[in-house]
Short mmCIF file of C-alpha atoms and ligand atoms in Angstrom, two decimals:
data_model
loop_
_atom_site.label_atom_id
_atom_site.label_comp_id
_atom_site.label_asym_id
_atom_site.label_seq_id
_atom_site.Cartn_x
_atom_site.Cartn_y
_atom_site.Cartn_z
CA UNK A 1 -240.85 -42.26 0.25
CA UNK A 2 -241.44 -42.93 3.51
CA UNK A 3 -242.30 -39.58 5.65
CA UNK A 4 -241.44 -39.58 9.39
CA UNK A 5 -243.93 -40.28 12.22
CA UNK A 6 -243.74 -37.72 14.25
CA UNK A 7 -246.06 -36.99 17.30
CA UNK A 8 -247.65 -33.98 18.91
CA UNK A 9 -247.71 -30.53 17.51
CA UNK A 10 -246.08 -29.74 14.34
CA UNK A 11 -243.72 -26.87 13.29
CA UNK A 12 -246.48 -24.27 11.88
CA UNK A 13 -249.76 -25.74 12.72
CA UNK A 14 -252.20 -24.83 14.84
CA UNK A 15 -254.79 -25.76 16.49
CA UNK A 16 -257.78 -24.21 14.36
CA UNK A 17 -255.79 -24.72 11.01
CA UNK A 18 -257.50 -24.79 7.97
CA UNK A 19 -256.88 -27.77 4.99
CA UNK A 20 -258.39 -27.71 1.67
CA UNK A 21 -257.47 -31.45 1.55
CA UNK A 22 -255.87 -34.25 2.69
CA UNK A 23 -252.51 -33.75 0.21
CA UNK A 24 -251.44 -30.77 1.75
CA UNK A 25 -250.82 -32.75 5.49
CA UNK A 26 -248.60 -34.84 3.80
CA UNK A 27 -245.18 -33.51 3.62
CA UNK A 28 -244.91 -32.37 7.20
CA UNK A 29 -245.68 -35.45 8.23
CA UNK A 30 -248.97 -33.56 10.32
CA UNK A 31 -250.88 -36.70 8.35
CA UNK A 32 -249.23 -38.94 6.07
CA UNK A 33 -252.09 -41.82 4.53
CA UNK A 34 -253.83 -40.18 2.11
CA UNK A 35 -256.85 -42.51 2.43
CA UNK A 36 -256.21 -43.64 5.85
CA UNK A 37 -257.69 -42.25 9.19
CA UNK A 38 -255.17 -43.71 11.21
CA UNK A 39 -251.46 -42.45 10.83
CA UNK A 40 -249.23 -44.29 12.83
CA UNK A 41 -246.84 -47.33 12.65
CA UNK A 42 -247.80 -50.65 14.29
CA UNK A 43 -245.01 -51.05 16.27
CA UNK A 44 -244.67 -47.70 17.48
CA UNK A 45 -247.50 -46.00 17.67
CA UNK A 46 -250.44 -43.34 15.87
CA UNK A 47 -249.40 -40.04 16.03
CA UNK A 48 -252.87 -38.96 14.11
CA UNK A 49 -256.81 -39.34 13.36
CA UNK A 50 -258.48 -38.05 10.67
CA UNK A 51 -262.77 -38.14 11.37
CA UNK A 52 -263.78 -38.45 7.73
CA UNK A 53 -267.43 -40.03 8.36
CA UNK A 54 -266.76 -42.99 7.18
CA UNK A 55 -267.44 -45.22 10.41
CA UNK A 56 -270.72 -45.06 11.73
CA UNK A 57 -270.36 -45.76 14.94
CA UNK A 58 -268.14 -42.50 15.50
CA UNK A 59 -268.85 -40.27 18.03
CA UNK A 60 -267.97 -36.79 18.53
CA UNK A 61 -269.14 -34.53 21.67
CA UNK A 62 -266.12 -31.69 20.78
CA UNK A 63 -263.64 -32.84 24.24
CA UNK A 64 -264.67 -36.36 24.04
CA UNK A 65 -264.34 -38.58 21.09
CA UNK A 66 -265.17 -42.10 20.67
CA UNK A 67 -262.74 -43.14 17.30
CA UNK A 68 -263.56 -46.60 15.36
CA UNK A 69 -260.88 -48.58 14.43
CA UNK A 70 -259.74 -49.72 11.28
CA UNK A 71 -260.99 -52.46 9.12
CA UNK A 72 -263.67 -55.00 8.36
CA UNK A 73 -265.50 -52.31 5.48
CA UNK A 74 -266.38 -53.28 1.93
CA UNK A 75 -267.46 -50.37 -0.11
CA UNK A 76 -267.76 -47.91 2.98
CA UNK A 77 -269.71 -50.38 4.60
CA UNK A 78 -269.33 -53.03 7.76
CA UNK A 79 -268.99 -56.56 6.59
CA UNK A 80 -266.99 -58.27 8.80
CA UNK A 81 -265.74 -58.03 12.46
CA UNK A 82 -262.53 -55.58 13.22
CA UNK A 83 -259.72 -57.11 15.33
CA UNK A 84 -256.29 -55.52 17.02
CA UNK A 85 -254.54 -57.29 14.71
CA UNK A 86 -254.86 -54.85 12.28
CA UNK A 87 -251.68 -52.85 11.41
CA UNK A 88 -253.92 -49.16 12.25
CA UNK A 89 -255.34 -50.29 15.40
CA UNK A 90 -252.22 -51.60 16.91
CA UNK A 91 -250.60 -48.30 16.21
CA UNK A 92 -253.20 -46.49 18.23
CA UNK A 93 -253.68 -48.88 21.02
CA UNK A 94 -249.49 -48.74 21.16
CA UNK A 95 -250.26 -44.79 21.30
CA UNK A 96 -252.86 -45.81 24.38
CA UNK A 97 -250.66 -47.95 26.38
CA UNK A 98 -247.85 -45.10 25.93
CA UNK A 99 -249.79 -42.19 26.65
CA UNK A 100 -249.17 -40.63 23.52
CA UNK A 101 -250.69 -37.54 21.96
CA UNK A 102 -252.36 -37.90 19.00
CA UNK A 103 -253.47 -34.94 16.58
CA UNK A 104 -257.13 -35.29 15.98
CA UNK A 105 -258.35 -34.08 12.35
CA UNK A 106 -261.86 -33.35 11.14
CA UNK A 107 -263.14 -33.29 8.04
CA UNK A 108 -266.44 -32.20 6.55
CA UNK A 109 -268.04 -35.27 5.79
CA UNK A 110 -267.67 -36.24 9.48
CA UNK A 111 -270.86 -35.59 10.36
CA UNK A 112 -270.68 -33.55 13.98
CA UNK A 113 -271.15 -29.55 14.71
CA UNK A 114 -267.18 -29.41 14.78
CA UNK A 115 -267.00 -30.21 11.45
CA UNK A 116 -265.66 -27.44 8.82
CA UNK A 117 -268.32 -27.36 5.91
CA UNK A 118 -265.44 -27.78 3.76
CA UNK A 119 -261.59 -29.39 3.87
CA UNK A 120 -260.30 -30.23 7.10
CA UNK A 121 -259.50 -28.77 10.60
CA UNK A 122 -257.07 -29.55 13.15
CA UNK A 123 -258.79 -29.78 16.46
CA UNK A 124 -255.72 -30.38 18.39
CA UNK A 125 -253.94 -32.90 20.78
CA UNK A 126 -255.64 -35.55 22.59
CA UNK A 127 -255.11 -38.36 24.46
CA UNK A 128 -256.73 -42.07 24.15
CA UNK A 129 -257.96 -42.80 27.94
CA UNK A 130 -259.76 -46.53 26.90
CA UNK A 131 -259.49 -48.78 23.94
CA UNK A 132 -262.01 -51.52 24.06
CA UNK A 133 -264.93 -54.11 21.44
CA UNK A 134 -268.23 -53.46 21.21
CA UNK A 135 -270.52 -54.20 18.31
CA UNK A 136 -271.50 -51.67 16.30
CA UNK A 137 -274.59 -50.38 14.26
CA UNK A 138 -273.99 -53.02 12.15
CA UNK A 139 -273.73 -55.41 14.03
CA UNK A 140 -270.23 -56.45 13.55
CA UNK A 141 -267.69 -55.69 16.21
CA UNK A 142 -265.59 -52.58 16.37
CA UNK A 143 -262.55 -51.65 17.73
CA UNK A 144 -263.02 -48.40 19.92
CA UNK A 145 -261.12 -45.57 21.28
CA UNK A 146 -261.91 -42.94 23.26
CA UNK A 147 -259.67 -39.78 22.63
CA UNK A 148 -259.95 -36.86 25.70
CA UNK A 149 -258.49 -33.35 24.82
CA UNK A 150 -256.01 -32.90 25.76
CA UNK A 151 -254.77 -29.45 24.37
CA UNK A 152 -253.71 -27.49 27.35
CA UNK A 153 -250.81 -26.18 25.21
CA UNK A 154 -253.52 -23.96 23.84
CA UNK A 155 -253.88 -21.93 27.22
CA UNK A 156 -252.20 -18.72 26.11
CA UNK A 157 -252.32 -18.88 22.45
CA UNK A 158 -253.10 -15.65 21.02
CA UNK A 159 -256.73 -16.79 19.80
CA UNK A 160 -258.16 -18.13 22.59
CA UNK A 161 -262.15 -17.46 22.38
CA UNK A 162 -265.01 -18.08 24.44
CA UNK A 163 -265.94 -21.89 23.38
CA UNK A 164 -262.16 -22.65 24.71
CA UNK A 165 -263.12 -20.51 28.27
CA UNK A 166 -266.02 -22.76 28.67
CA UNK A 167 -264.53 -25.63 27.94
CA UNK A 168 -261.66 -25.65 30.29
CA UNK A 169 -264.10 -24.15 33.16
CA UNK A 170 -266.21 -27.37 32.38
CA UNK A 171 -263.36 -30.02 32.22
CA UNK A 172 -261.72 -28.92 35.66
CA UNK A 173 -264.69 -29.62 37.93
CA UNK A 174 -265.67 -32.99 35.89
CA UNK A 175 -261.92 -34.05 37.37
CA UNK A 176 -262.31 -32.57 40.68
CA UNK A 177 -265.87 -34.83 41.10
CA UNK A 178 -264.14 -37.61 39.85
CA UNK A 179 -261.21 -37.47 41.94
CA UNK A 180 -263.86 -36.78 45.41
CA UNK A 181 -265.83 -39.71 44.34
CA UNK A 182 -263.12 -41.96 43.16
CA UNK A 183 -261.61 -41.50 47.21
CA UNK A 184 -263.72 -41.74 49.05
CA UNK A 185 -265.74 -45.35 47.52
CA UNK A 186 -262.19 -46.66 47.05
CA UNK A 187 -261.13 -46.15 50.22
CA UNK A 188 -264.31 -48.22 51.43
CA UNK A 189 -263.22 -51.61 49.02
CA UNK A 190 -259.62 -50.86 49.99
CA UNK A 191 -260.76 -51.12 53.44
CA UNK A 192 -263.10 -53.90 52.69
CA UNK A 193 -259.83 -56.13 51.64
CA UNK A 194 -257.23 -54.81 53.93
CA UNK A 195 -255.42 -53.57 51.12
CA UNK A 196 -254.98 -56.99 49.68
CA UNK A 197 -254.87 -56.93 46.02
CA UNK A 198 -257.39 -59.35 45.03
CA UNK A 199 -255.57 -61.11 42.30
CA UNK A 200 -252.05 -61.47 43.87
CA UNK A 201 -252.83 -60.57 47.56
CA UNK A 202 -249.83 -58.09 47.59
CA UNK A 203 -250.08 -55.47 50.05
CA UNK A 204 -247.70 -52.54 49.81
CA UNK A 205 -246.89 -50.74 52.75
CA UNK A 206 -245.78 -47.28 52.03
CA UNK A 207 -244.43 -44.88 55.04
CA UNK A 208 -248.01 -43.56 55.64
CA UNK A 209 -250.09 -46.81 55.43
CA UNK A 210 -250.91 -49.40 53.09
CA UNK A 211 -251.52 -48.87 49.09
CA UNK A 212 -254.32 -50.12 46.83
CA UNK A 213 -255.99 -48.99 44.20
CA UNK A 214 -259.44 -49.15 43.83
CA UNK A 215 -260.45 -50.39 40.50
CA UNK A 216 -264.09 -49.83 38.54
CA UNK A 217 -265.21 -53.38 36.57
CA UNK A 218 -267.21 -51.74 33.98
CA UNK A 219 -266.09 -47.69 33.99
CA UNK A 220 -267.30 -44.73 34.59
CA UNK A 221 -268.32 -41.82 32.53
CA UNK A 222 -268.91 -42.18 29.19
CA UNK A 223 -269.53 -44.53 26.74
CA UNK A 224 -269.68 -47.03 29.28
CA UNK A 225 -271.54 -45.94 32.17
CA UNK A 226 -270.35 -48.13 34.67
CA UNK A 227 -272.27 -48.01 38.15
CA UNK A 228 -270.64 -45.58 40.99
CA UNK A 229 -271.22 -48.68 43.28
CA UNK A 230 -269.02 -51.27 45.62
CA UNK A 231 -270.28 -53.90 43.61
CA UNK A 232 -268.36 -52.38 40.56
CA UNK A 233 -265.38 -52.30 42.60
CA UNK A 234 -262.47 -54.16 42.65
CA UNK A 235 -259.33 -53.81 45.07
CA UNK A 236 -255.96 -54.44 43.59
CA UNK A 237 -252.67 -53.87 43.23
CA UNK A 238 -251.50 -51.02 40.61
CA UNK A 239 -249.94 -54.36 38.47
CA UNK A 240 -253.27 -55.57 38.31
CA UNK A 241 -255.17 -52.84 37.93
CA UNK A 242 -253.50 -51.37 34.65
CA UNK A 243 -253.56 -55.31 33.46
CA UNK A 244 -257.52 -55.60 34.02
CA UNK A 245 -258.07 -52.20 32.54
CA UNK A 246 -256.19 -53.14 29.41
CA UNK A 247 -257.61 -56.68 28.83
CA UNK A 248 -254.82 -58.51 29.87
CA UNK A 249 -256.68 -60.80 32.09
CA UNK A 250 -260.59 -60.94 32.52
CA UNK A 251 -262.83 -63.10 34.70
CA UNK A 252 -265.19 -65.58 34.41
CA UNK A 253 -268.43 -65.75 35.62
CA UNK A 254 -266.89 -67.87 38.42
CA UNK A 255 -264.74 -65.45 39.14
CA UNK A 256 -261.99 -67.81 38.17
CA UNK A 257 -259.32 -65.71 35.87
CA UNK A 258 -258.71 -66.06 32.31
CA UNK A 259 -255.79 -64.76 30.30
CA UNK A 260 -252.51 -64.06 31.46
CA UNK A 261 -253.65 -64.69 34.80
CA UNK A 262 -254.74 -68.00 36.55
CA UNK A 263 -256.63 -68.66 39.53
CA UNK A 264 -259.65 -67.39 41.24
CA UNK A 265 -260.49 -63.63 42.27
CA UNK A 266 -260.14 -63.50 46.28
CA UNK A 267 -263.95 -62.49 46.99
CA UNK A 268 -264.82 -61.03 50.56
CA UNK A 269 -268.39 -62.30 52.15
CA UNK A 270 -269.66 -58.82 52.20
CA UNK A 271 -268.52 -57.83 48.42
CA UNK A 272 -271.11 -59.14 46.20
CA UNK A 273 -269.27 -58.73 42.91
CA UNK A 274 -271.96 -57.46 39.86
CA UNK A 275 -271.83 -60.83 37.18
CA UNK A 276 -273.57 -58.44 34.85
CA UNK A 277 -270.61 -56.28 34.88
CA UNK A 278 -268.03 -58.68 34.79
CA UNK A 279 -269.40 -59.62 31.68
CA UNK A 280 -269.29 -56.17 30.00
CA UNK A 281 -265.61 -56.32 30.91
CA UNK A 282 -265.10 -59.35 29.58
CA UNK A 283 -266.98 -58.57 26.14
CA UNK A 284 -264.91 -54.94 25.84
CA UNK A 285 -261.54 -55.89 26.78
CA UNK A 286 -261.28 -59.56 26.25
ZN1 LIG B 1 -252.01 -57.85 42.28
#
């Protein structure tokens, strides 16, 4: 009997919700795997998460998650490497590149503070903002996701408390710094290239000026940490930039390109490129 996938909030559940167990999710369709902690369908999409504590590498600071993907366990433990070939990680990276919401479940053996001490909670919508590989406790690589709340619906529910008040105070100026900083060290490696993507060397003039995008090599913020520095910097083209931040082409220490793009990077005197970081880009996203 297969159960529909459907995604965002469900008819009846809320944020907060309570389950005794994993069962009861099942005929809404709120989770449908029993034993799975991804929900989703490979060519669509993952419409759901459940933390159970059974990956080690999880993370879990309450807004910001970092997920493990699927795969590569014997007996709850990491023997081989994960890839995105498997069926649950393709549905959640599909759910990345779309943007879609995806209902993030904790359960008590998921060892964070936001864990219930018994059953399950719902802890709301949020979106995946990265999917990359890194290699985990184990050793072994991992698929990764980070998941951002994303649960503005929330504002205006009837039990609203304090930890929500904070939270949203918190998350509004961590996007106005962002945005500031973003500006004004893009505009300087926008500048730097004349607004020539440095991949294609398109340069789009709008009705107000030219249009770039200035793009970080190893990111910001967390898990990654990326350097807020020129040298991290890359100017290109929106086309490119999505494609570099998803993998779809890397670059070589040479700065040749490798992937779905060929070539070499077009590399101004003054813009001395970090190798170090090029190689975490290439390791993640590759
Ligand atoms: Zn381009």
């Amino acid at each position: 009997m297969a159960r529909k996938l459907i995604f965002g909030e469900i008819k009846d559940v809320k944020e907060g919700d309570h389950f005794i167990n994993r069962k009861i999710m099942m005929p809404s369709s709120f989770h449908r795997m029993w034993a799975r902690g991804i929900d989703g369908d490979k060519n669509i999409g993952a419409a759901a998460i459940c933390l159970s504590g059974g990956y080690e590498d999880d993370f879990d600071s309450g807004d910001l998650i970092i997920y493990t993907g699927a795969g590569g366990q014997e007996n709850k433990k990491q023997v081989e490497d994960q890839s995105w070939d498997h069926p649950d990680n393709m549905a959640l990276y599909n759910s990345f590149i779309e943007g879609y919401p995806v209902r993030v479940i904790r359960g008590h053996k998921h060892k964070s503070e936001f864990s219930p001490a018994t059953g399950y909670t719902y802890s709301g919508l949020y979106k995946i903002s990265d999917a990359w590989i890194e290699r985990g406790k184990s050793i072994y690589k991992v698929c990764r996701f980070k998941l951002e709340y994303d649960g503005e619906s929330q504002i205006g529910a009837k039990s609203i408390n304090l930890d929500y008040r904070t939270r949203e105070k918190k998350r509004r100026k961590d996007i106005v710094v962002r945005v500031v900083r973003d500006t004004m060290l893009s505009k300087t490696i926008k500048e730097l290239y004349d607004y020539e993507c440095q991949v294609c060397g398109l340069r789009i003039k709008t009705k107000v000026g030219y249009y770039a995008e200035g793009a970080h090599i190893r990111p910001l913020g967390k898990p990654h940490n990326g350097d807020d520095n020129i040298n991290n910097l890359l100017c290109l083209c929106p086309n490119h930039h999505v494609m570099f931040d998803k993998g779809v082409f890397t670059i070589k220490d040479d700065f040749s390109l490798s992937g779905y793009e060929s070539g070499k990077l077009n590399i101004h005197d003054e813009h001395n490129i970090s190798i170090e970081n090029i190689k975490y880009h290439r390791e993640s996203y590759d």
